[in-house]
mmCIF file of C-alpha atoms and ligand atoms in Angstrom:
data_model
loop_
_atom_site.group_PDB
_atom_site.id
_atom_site.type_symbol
_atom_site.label_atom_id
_atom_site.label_comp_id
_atom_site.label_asym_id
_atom_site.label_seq_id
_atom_site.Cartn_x
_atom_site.Cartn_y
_atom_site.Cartn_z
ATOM 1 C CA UNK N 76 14.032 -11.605 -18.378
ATOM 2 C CA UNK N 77 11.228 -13.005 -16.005
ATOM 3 C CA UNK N 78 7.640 -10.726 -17.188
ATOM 4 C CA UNK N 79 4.228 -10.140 -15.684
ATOM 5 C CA UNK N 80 0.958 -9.921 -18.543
ATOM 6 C CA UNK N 81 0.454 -6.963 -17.358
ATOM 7 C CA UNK N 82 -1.400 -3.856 -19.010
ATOM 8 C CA UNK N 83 -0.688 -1.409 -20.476
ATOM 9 C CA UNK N 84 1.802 -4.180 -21.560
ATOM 10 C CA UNK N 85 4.305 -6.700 -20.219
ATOM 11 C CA UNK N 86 6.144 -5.227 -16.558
ATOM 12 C CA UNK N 87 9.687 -6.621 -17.326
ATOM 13 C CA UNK N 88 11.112 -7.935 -14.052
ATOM 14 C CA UNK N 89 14.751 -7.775 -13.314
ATOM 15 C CA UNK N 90 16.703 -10.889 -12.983
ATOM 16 C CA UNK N 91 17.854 -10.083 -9.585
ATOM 17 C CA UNK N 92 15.569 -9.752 -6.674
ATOM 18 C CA UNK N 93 15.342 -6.322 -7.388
ATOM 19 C CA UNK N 94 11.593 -6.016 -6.740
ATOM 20 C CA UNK N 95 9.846 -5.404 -3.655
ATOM 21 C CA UNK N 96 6.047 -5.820 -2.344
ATOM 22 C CA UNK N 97 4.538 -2.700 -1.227
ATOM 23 C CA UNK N 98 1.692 -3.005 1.371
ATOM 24 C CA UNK N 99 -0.380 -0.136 1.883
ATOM 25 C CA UNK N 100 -1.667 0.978 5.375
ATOM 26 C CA UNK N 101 -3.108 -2.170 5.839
ATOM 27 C CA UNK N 102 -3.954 -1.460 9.340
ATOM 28 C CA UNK N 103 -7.207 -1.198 11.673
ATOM 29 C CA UNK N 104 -7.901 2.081 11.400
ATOM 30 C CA UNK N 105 -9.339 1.562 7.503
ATOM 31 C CA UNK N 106 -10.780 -2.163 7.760
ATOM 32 C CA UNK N 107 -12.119 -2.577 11.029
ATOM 33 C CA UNK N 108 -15.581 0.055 12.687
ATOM 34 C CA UNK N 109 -14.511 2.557 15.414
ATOM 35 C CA UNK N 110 -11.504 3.547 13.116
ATOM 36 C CA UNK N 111 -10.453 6.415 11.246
ATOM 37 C CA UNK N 112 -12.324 5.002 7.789
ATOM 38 C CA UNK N 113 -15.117 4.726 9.532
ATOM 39 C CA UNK N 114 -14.789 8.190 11.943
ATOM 40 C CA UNK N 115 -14.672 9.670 7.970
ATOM 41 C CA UNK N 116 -18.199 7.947 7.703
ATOM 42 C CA UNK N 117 -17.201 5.097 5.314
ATOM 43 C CA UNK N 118 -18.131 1.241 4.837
ATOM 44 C CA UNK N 119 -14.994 -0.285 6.294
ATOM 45 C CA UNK N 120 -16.322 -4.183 4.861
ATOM 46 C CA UNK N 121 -15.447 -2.731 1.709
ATOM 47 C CA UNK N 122 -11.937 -3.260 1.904
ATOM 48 C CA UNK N 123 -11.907 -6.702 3.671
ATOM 49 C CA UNK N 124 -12.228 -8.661 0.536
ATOM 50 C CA UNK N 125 -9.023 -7.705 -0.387
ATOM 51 C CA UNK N 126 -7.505 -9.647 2.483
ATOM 52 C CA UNK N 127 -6.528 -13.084 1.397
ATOM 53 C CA UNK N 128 -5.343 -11.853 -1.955
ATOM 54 C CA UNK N 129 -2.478 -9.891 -0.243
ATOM 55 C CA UNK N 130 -1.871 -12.692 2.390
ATOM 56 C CA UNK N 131 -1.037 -14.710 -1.135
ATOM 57 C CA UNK N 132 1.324 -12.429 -2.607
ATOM 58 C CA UNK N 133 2.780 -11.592 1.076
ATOM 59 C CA UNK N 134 3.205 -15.771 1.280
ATOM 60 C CA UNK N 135 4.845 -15.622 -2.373
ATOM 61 C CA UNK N 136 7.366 -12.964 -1.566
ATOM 62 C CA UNK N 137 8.238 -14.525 1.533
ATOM 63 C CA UNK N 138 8.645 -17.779 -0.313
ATOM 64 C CA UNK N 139 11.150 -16.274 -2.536
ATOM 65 C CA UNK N 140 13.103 -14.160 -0.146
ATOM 66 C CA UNK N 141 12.055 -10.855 -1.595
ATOM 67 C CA UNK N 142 11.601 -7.859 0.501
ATOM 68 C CA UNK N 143 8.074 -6.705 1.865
ATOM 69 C CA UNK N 144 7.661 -3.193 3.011
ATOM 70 C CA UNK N 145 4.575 -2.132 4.840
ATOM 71 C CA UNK N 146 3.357 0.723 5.742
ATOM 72 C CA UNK N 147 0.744 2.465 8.350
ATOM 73 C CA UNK N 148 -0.270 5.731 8.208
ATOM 74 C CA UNK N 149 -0.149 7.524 11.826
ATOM 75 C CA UNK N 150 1.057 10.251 13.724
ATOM 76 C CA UNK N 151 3.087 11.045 16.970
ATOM 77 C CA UNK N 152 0.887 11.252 20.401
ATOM 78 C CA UNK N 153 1.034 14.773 20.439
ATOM 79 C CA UNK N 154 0.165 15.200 17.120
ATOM 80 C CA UNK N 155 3.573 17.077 15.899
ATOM 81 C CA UNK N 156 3.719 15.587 12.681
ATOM 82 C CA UNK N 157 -0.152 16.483 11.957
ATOM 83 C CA UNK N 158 -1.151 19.317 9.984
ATOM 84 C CA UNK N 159 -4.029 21.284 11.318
ATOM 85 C CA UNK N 160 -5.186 21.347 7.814
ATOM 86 C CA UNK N 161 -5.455 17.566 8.045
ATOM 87 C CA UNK N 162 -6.753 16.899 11.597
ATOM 88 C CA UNK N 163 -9.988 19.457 10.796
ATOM 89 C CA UNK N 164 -10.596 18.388 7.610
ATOM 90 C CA UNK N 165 -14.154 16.582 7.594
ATOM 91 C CA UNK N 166 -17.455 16.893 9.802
ATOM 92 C CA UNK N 167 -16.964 13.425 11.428
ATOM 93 C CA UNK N 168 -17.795 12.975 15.023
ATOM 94 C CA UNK N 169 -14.324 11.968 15.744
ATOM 95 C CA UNK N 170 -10.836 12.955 14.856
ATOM 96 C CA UNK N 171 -7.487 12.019 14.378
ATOM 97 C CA UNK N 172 -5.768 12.105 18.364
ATOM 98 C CA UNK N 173 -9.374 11.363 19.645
ATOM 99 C CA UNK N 174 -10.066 8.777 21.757
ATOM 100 C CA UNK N 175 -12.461 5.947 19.707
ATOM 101 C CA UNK N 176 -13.335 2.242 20.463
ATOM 102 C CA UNK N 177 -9.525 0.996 19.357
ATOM 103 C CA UNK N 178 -7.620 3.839 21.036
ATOM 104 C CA UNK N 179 -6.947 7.257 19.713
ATOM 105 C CA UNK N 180 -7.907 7.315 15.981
ATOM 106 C CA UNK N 181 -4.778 7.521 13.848
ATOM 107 C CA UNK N 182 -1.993 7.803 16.439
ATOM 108 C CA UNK N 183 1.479 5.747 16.148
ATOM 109 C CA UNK N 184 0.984 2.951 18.498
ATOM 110 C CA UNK N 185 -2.800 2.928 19.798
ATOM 111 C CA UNK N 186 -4.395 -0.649 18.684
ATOM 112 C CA UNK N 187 -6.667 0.513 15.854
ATOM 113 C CA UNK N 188 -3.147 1.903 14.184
ATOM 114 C CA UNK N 189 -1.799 -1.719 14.142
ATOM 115 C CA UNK N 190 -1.705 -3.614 10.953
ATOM 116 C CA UNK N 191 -4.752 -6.709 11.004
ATOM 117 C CA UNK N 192 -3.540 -9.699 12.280
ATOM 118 C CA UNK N 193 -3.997 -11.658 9.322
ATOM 119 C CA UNK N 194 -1.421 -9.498 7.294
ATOM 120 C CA UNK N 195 1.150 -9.298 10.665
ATOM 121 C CA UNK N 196 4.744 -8.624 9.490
ATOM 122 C CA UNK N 197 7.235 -11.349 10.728
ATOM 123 C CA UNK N 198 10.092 -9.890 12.895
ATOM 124 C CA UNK N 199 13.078 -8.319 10.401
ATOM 125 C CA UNK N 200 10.165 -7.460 7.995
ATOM 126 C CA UNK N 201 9.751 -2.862 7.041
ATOM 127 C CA UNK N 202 6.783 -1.616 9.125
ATOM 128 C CA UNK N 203 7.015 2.016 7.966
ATOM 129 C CA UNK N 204 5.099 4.489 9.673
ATOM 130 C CA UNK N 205 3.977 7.332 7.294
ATOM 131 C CA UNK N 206 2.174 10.568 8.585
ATOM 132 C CA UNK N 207 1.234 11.467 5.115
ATOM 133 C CA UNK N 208 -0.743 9.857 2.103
ATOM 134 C CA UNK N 209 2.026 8.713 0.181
ATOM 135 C CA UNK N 210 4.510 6.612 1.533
ATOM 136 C CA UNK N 211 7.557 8.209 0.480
ATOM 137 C CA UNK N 212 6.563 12.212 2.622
ATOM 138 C CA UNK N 213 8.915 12.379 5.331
ATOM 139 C CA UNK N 214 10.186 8.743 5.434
ATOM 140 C CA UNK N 215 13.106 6.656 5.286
ATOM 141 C CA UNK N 216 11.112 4.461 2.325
ATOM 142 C CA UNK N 217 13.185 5.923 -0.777
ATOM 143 C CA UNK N 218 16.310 5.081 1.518
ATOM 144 C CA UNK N 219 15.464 1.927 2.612
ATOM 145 C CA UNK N 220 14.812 0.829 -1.294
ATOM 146 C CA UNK N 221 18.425 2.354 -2.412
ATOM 147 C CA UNK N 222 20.228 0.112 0.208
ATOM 148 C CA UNK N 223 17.926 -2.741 -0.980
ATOM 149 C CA UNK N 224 18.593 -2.258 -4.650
ATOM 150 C CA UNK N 225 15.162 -2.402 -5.161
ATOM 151 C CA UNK N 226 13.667 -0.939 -8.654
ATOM 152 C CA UNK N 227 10.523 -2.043 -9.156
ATOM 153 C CA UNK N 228 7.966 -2.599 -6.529
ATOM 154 C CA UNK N 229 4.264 -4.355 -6.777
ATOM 155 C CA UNK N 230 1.562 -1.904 -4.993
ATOM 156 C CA UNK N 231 -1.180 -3.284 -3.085
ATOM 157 C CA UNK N 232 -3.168 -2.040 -0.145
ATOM 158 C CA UNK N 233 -5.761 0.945 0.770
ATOM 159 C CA UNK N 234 -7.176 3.149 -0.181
ATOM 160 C CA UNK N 235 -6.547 2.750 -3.827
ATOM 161 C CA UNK N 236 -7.312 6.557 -4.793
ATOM 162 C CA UNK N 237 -5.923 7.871 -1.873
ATOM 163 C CA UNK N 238 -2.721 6.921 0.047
ATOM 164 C CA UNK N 239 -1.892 3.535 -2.787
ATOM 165 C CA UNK N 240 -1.985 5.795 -5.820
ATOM 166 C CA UNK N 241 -0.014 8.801 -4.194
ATOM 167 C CA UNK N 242 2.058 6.338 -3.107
ATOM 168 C CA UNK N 243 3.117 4.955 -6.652
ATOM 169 C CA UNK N 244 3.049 8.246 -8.195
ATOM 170 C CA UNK N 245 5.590 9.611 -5.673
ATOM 171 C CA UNK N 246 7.559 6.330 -6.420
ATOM 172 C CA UNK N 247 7.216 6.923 -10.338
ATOM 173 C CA UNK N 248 8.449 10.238 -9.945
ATOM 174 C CA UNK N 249 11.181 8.930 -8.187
ATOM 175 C CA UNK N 250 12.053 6.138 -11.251
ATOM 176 C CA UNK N 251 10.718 2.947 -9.644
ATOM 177 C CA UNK N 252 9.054 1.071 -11.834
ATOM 178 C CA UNK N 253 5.597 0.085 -10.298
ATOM 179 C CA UNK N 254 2.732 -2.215 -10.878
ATOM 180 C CA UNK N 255 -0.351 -2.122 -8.908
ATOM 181 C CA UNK N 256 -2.444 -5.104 -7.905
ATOM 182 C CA UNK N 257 -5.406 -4.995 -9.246
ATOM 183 C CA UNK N 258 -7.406 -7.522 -7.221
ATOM 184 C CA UNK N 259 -5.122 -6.590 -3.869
ATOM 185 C CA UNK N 260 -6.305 -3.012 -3.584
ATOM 186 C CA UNK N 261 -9.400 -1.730 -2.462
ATOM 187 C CA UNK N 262 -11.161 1.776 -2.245
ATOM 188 C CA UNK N 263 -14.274 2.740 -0.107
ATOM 189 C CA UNK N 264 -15.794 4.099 -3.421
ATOM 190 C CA UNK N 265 -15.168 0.968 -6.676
ATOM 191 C CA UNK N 266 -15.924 3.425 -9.352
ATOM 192 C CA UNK N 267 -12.877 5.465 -7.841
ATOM 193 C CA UNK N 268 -10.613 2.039 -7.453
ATOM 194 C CA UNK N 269 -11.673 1.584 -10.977
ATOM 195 C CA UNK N 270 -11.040 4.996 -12.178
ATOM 196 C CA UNK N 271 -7.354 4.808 -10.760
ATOM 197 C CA UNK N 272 -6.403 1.858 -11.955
ATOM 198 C CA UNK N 273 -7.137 3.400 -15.798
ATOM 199 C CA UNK N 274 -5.529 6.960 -15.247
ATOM 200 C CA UNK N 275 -2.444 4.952 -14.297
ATOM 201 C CA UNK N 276 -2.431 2.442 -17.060
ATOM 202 C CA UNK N 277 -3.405 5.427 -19.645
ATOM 203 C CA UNK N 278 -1.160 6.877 -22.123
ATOM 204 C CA UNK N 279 1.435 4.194 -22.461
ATOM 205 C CA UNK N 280 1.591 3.515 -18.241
ATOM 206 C CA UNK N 281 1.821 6.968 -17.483
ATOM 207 C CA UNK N 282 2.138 5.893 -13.973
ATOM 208 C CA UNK N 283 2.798 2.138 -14.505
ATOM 209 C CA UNK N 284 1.611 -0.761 -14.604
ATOM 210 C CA UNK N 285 -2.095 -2.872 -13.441
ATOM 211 C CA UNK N 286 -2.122 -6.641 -13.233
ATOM 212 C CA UNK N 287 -3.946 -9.174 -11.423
ATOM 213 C CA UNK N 288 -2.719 -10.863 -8.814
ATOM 214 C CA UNK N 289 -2.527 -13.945 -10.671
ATOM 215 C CA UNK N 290 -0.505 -12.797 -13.131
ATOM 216 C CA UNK N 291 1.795 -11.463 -10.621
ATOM 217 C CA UNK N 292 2.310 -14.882 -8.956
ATOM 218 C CA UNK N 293 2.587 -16.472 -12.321
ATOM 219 C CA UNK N 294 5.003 -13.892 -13.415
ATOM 220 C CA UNK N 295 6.890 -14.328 -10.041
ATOM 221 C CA UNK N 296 6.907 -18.625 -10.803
ATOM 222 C CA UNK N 297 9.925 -17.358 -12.823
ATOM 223 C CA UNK N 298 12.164 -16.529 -10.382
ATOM 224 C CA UNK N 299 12.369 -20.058 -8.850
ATOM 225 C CA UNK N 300 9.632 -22.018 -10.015
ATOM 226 C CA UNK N 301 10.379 -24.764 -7.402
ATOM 227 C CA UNK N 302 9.402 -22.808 -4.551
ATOM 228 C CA UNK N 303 5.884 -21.795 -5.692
HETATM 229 N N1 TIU F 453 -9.699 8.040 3.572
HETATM 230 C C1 TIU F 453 -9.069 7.250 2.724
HETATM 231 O O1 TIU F 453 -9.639 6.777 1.729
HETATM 232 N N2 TIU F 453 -7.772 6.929 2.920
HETATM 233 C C2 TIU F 453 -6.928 7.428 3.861
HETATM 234 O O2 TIU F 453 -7.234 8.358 4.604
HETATM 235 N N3 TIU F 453 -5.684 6.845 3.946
HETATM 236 C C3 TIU F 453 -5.274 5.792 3.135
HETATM 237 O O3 TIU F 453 -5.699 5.656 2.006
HETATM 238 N N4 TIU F 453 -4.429 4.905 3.660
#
């Protein structure tokens, strides 16, 4: 059976294209100023370096046929689907429905919700939109990965703390077995990127897996070594 070197220890892929890449809100609104990352009064640079590491594993899994799922994290234009709780939360000058440089920040549709160019999903390819921080509160994702077959998915995108890991703990909880990229997810704070990738390869994986993205690719060279 095809493996990543992975810690806490090998991530056992199955021989069937049962695994999926997971992109995390990989959208304007964190990585580019005037967004919601920034409207929370954060470094948005930060996350840029992560870029061309997922554009590499996006390539790979494209290469190999395997499903790609992305997500963005946005609400309806009236704001239905936003808690109060979360649209006052913070002091920031602007918030989520308000009107910033790339449209209204956070809102299903307005340009700073798209996904960067660089990353753009081909046509047929899962844009999911999520109004929470995890990907799997009020969507079709778990649905979408049943009718795919889909088992074990590799985690990448920001933040890493906030909507990646409750993203792969909601999918843990749910039995998919997940491995987060170490090098293709990125957090506004590193010592809380770092932090989360330990807590989730504690105790045995308690969570899952971390690996780097070259040992994903490598691990992936199984599949079909030709096409890599
Ligand atoms: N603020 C922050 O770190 N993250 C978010 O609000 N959403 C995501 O992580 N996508």
């Amino acid at each position: 059976m095809p493996a990543i070197t992975a810690r806490p220890y090998d991530y056992h892929l199955p021989t069937t294209a049962s695994v999926a890449l997971l992109i995390i809100d990989m959208q304007r609104d964190f990585l580019e100023p005037g967004g919601f990352g920034d409207a929370l009064g954060n470094d948005v640079q930060r996350l840029q370096a992560i870029v061309p590491t997922v554009q590499k594993l996006q390539a790979a899994f494209r290469a190999l046929h395997l499903p790609i799922f992305q997500t963005v994290e946005g609400h309806q234009s009236d704001l239905s689907d936003c808690p109060p709780s979360k649209r006052d939360r913070g002091k920031g000058a602007l918030k989520i429905g308000d009107r910033g440089p790339m449209g209204r920040i956070l809102v299903l549709g307005e340009p700073g919700n798209g996904i960067i160019s660089d990353l753009a999903p081909l046509s047929g390819e899962t844009v999911i939109a999520k109004p929470g921080k995890g990907a799997f509160y009020n969507t079709n994702l778990e649905f979408l990965l049943k009718t795919h077959n889909i088992s074990h998915l590799i985690l990448t995108g920001v933040t890493t703390e906030v909507c990646v890991q409750t993203t792969m703990r909601e999918a843990n909880d749910r039995g998919y077995e997940c491995l987060l990229v170490e090098d293709g997810t990125a957090s506004y704070f590193p010592e809380f990127k770092q932090a989360t990738l330990e807590m989730i390869c504690a105790q045995g994986g308690i969570v899952g897996w971390c690996g780097s993205s070259e040992q994903v690719l490598a691990g992936l060279k199984q599949f079909q070594p030709a096409s890599l």
